[in-house]
mmCIF file of C-alpha atoms in Angstrom:
data_model
loop_
_atom_site.group_PDB
_atom_site.id
_atom_site.type_symbol
_atom_site.label_atom_id
_atom_site.label_comp_id
_atom_site.label_asym_id
_atom_site.label_seq_id
_atom_site.Cartn_x
_atom_site.Cartn_y
_atom_site.Cartn_z
ATOM 1 C CA MET A 1 119.392 84.618 -28.364
ATOM 2 C CA THR A 2 122.285 85.437 -30.657
ATOM 3 C CA LEU A 3 121.877 87.902 -33.450
ATOM 4 C CA GLY A 4 122.507 86.839 -37.022
ATOM 5 C CA ALA A 5 124.452 88.729 -39.650
ATOM 6 C CA GLY A 6 121.201 90.300 -40.867
ATOM 7 C CA ALA A 7 120.782 92.095 -37.546
ATOM 8 C CA LEU A 8 124.021 94.053 -38.005
ATOM 9 C CA PRO A 9 122.948 97.659 -38.594
ATOM 10 C CA ALA A 10 125.077 98.203 -41.708
ATOM 11 C CA VAL A 11 123.920 94.977 -43.367
ATOM 12 C CA ARG A 12 120.326 95.614 -42.382
ATOM 13 C CA LEU A 13 120.412 99.178 -43.720
ATOM 14 C CA CYS A 14 121.912 98.078 -47.054
ATOM 15 C CA ARG A 15 119.338 95.319 -47.505
ATOM 16 C CA ALA A 16 116.419 97.626 -46.634
ATOM 17 C CA ALA A 17 117.736 100.370 -48.915
ATOM 18 C CA VAL A 18 118.210 98.051 -51.909
ATOM 19 C CA PHE A 19 114.733 96.593 -51.436
ATOM 20 C CA ALA A 20 113.133 100.054 -51.114
ATOM 21 C CA LEU A 21 115.001 101.482 -54.093
ATOM 22 C CA LEU A 22 114.059 98.584 -56.322
ATOM 23 C CA CYS A 23 110.434 98.512 -55.205
ATOM 24 C CA VAL A 24 109.877 102.272 -55.614
ATOM 25 C CA ALA A 25 111.842 102.547 -58.866
ATOM 26 C CA LEU A 26 109.903 99.653 -60.365
ATOM 27 C CA ALA A 27 106.528 101.122 -59.412
ATOM 28 C CA ALA A 28 107.471 104.651 -60.496
ATOM 29 C CA ALA A 29 108.795 103.487 -63.875
ATOM 30 C CA GLY A 30 105.651 101.467 -64.500
ATOM 31 C CA HIS A 31 103.396 104.368 -63.620
ATOM 32 C CA ALA A 32 105.426 106.816 -65.693
ATOM 33 C CA CYS A 33 105.029 104.534 -68.717
ATOM 34 C CA ALA A 34 101.336 103.866 -68.112
ATOM 35 C CA ALA A 35 100.261 107.391 -67.151
ATOM 36 C CA GLY A 36 102.553 109.251 -69.520
ATOM 37 C CA ALA A 37 103.757 111.497 -66.682
ATOM 38 C CA ALA A 38 106.558 111.012 -64.194
ATOM 39 C CA VAL A 39 105.889 110.587 -60.491
ATOM 40 C CA SER A 40 106.857 113.728 -58.564
ATOM 41 C CA GLY A 41 110.100 113.816 -56.616
ATOM 42 C CA ALA A 42 108.356 114.469 -53.294
ATOM 43 C CA THR A 43 106.096 111.450 -53.789
ATOM 44 C CA MET A 44 109.104 109.285 -54.729
ATOM 45 C CA VAL A 45 111.076 110.367 -51.645
ATOM 46 C CA SER A 46 108.144 109.840 -49.278
ATOM 47 C CA ALA A 47 107.422 106.433 -50.841
ATOM 48 C CA LEU A 48 111.096 105.498 -50.600
ATOM 49 C CA LEU A 49 111.233 106.417 -46.903
ATOM 50 C CA ALA A 50 108.003 104.533 -46.158
ATOM 51 C CA VAL A 51 109.108 101.361 -47.968
ATOM 52 C CA ALA A 52 112.589 101.551 -46.408
ATOM 53 C CA ALA A 53 111.053 101.822 -42.924
ATOM 54 C CA VAL A 54 108.906 98.741 -43.512
ATOM 55 C CA ALA A 55 111.843 96.871 -45.069
ATOM 56 C CA TRP A 56 114.024 97.767 -42.059
ATOM 57 C CA THR A 57 111.557 96.118 -39.682
ATOM 58 C CA VAL A 58 111.735 92.778 -41.497
ATOM 59 C CA ALA A 59 115.431 92.849 -42.468
ATOM 60 C CA ASP A 60 116.574 91.300 -39.181
ATOM 61 C CA ARG A 61 117.410 87.914 -40.763
ATOM 62 C CA GLU A 62 117.812 86.197 -44.103
ATOM 63 C CA ARG A 63 114.531 85.820 -45.963
ATOM 64 C CA GLY A 64 113.462 83.277 -48.551
ATOM 65 C CA PRO A 65 112.039 83.792 -52.030
ATOM 66 C CA VAL A 66 108.406 83.659 -50.890
ATOM 67 C CA ALA A 67 108.903 86.329 -48.219
ATOM 68 C CA ILE A 68 110.880 88.593 -50.541
ATOM 69 C CA GLY A 69 108.487 88.119 -53.478
ATOM 70 C CA GLY A 70 105.468 88.611 -51.240
ATOM 71 C CA GLY A 71 106.932 91.772 -49.744
ATOM 72 C CA LEU A 72 107.737 93.113 -53.185
ATOM 73 C CA LEU A 73 104.262 92.275 -54.480
ATOM 74 C CA GLY A 74 102.636 93.938 -51.452
ATOM 75 C CA GLY A 75 104.856 96.973 -51.897
ATOM 76 C CA GLN A 76 103.937 97.156 -55.572
ATOM 77 C CA ALA A 77 100.239 97.055 -54.710
ATOM 78 C CA VAL A 78 100.523 99.863 -52.160
ATOM 79 C CA LEU A 79 102.735 101.980 -54.412
ATOM 80 C CA HIS A 80 100.374 101.387 -57.348
ATOM 81 C CA LEU A 81 97.541 102.907 -55.330
ATOM 82 C CA TRP A 82 99.741 105.694 -53.949
ATOM 83 C CA PHE A 83 101.064 106.758 -57.356
ATOM 84 C CA GLY A 84 97.606 106.333 -58.886
ATOM 85 C CA VAL A 85 96.219 108.907 -56.459
ATOM 86 C CA GLU A 86 98.842 111.409 -57.628
ATOM 87 C CA HIS A 87 97.980 110.822 -61.278
ATOM 88 C CA GLY A 88 94.244 110.784 -60.596
ATOM 89 C CA ALA A 89 93.894 107.253 -61.927
ATOM 90 C CA HIS A 90 92.800 104.198 -59.999
ATOM 91 C CA GLY A 91 92.917 100.596 -61.055
ATOM 92 C CA GLY A 92 94.725 100.430 -64.364
ATOM 93 C CA GLY A 93 93.175 97.234 -65.566
ATOM 94 C CA ALA A 94 94.337 93.672 -65.673
ATOM 95 C CA GLY A 95 97.347 94.528 -67.839
ATOM 96 C CA MET A 96 98.840 96.851 -65.256
ATOM 97 C CA LEU A 97 98.176 94.392 -62.424
ATOM 98 C CA ALA A 98 99.802 91.611 -64.443
ATOM 99 C CA ALA A 99 102.801 93.842 -65.159
ATOM 100 C CA HIS A 100 103.160 94.601 -61.420
ATOM 101 C CA ALA A 101 102.917 90.901 -60.572
ATOM 102 C CA LEU A 102 105.442 89.853 -63.220
ATOM 103 C CA ALA A 103 107.882 92.606 -62.281
ATOM 104 C CA ALA A 104 107.541 91.722 -58.596
ATOM 105 C CA ALA A 105 108.192 88.029 -59.313
ATOM 106 C CA VAL A 106 111.263 88.661 -61.473
ATOM 107 C CA CYS A 107 112.706 91.280 -59.130
ATOM 108 C CA GLY A 108 111.837 89.132 -56.108
ATOM 109 C CA LEU A 109 113.903 86.262 -57.495
ATOM 110 C CA TRP A 110 116.712 88.669 -58.301
ATOM 111 C CA LEU A 111 116.641 90.113 -54.767
ATOM 112 C CA TRP A 112 116.514 86.638 -53.229
ATOM 113 C CA ARG A 113 119.608 85.557 -55.173
ATOM 114 C CA GLY A 114 121.371 88.703 -54.009
ATOM 115 C CA GLU A 115 120.254 87.995 -50.448
ATOM 116 C CA ARG A 116 121.692 84.483 -50.612
ATOM 117 C CA ALA A 117 124.979 85.769 -52.044
ATOM 118 C CA LEU A 118 125.253 88.491 -49.390
ATOM 119 C CA PHE A 119 124.654 86.083 -46.525
ATOM 120 C CA ALA A 120 127.102 83.557 -47.992
ATOM 121 C CA LEU A 121 129.716 86.321 -48.179
ATOM 122 C CA VAL A 122 129.048 87.438 -44.598
ATOM 123 C CA ARG A 123 129.234 83.835 -43.330
ATOM 124 C CA THR A 124 132.489 83.232 -45.214
ATOM 125 C CA LEU A 125 134.067 86.434 -43.921
ATOM 126 C CA PHE A 126 132.990 85.567 -40.408
ATOM 127 C CA THR A 127 134.419 82.049 -40.468
ATOM 128 C CA ARG A 128 137.629 82.978 -42.291
ATOM 129 C CA ALA A 129 138.449 86.338 -40.716
ATOM 130 C CA VAL A 130 136.551 86.919 -37.483
ATOM 131 C CA LEU A 131 136.616 83.453 -35.883
ATOM 132 C CA PRO A 132 140.400 82.948 -36.206
ATOM 133 C CA VAL A 133 141.008 86.336 -34.594
ATOM 134 C CA LEU A 134 138.533 85.597 -31.809
ATOM 135 C CA SER A 135 140.048 82.188 -31.136
ATOM 136 C CA ALA A 136 143.568 83.673 -31.069
ATOM 137 C CA VAL A 137 142.512 86.394 -28.636
ATOM 138 C CA THR A 138 140.567 84.097 -26.303
ATOM 139 C CA ALA A 139 142.998 81.145 -26.442
ATOM 140 C CA THR A 140 144.253 79.882 -23.077
ATOM 141 C CA PRO A 141 148.009 80.069 -22.571
ATOM 142 C CA GLY A 142 149.645 76.636 -22.363
ATOM 143 C CA PRO A 143 148.227 73.145 -22.295
ATOM 144 C CA VAL A 144 145.345 72.286 -20.049
ATOM 145 C CA PRO A 145 146.100 69.304 -17.779
ATOM 146 C CA VAL A 146 143.834 66.326 -18.308
ATOM 147 C CA GLU A 147 142.821 64.227 -15.336
ATOM 148 C CA TYR A 148 142.475 60.521 -15.964
ATOM 149 C CA PRO A 149 140.575 58.215 -13.614
ATOM 150 C CA ALA A 150 142.608 55.873 -11.424
ATOM 151 C CA PRO A 151 143.088 52.435 -13.040
ATOM 152 C CA LEU A 152 140.937 49.600 -11.756
ATOM 153 C CA ARG A 153 143.205 47.027 -10.115
ATOM 154 C CA GLY A 154 141.953 43.778 -8.687
ATOM 155 C CA VAL A 155 138.368 44.486 -9.682
ATOM 156 C CA ARG A 156 136.460 41.768 -11.476
ATOM 157 C CA LEU A 157 134.023 42.956 -14.059
ATOM 158 C CA ARG A 158 130.709 41.157 -13.864
ATOM 159 C CA HIS A 159 129.881 41.267 -17.589
ATOM 160 C CA ALA A 160 133.364 40.937 -19.080
ATOM 161 C CA LEU A 161 133.849 38.305 -21.786
ATOM 162 C CA SER A 162 137.113 36.562 -22.480
ATOM 163 C CA ARG A 163 137.492 36.125 -26.221
ATOM 164 C CA ARG A 164 140.862 34.330 -26.296
ATOM 165 C CA GLY A 165 141.052 31.078 -28.218
ATOM 166 C CA PRO A 166 138.437 29.188 -30.200
ATOM 167 C CA PRO A 167 134.842 29.237 -29.014
ATOM 168 C CA VAL A 168 133.731 26.500 -26.663
ATOM 169 C CA LEU A 169 131.044 24.339 -28.221
ATOM 170 C CA ALA A 170 128.376 23.090 -25.907
ATOM 171 C CA ASP A 171 127.144 19.574 -26.671
ATOM 172 C CA PRO A 172 123.356 20.048 -27.028
ATOM 173 C CA LEU A 173 122.485 16.331 -27.021
ATOM 174 C CA PRO A 174 125.122 14.441 -25.015
ATOM 175 C CA GLU A 175 123.183 11.167 -25.064
ATOM 176 C CA LEU A 176 123.217 10.996 -28.880
ATOM 177 C CA ALA A 177 126.913 11.515 -29.199
ATOM 178 C CA VAL A 178 128.858 8.680 -30.855
ATOM 179 C CA ARG A 179 131.550 7.228 -28.598
#
């Protein structure tokens, strides 16, 4: 099985890091506004590392909007509970859940568009820069001789049709012909 551009370590790390940063920053900003107190730095760093580790495991290929939005929504739910424990508040009501869902949907679409653009860029760079170099390096020197089959001489083809001249009309009713 060949690896896609998403499996390249640098691309995978960038995608996981952007996803983790956005997910944690979104949850922390929401909780800071709702609770009136900022999330501690240690909690932010540990949440960032945890989300980045999970994002790394699924960043092996290009993902669609449902997968990205679902991952962001799941991350928001977990981070909501995690940050709520630090602030001593659980739940937050329907308003906070709706805000998490809306933010996850908007940011999920934004991340998906970025994902599509990144993969289009990687594909373009690969086809315009890497493939020409690879084909130049692996090209065979000189022309490759082509072997043609020996011509058929004196062989009659059983199903050959001769299409020269006008078609021959068969007389379907010879006895009715006018003479």
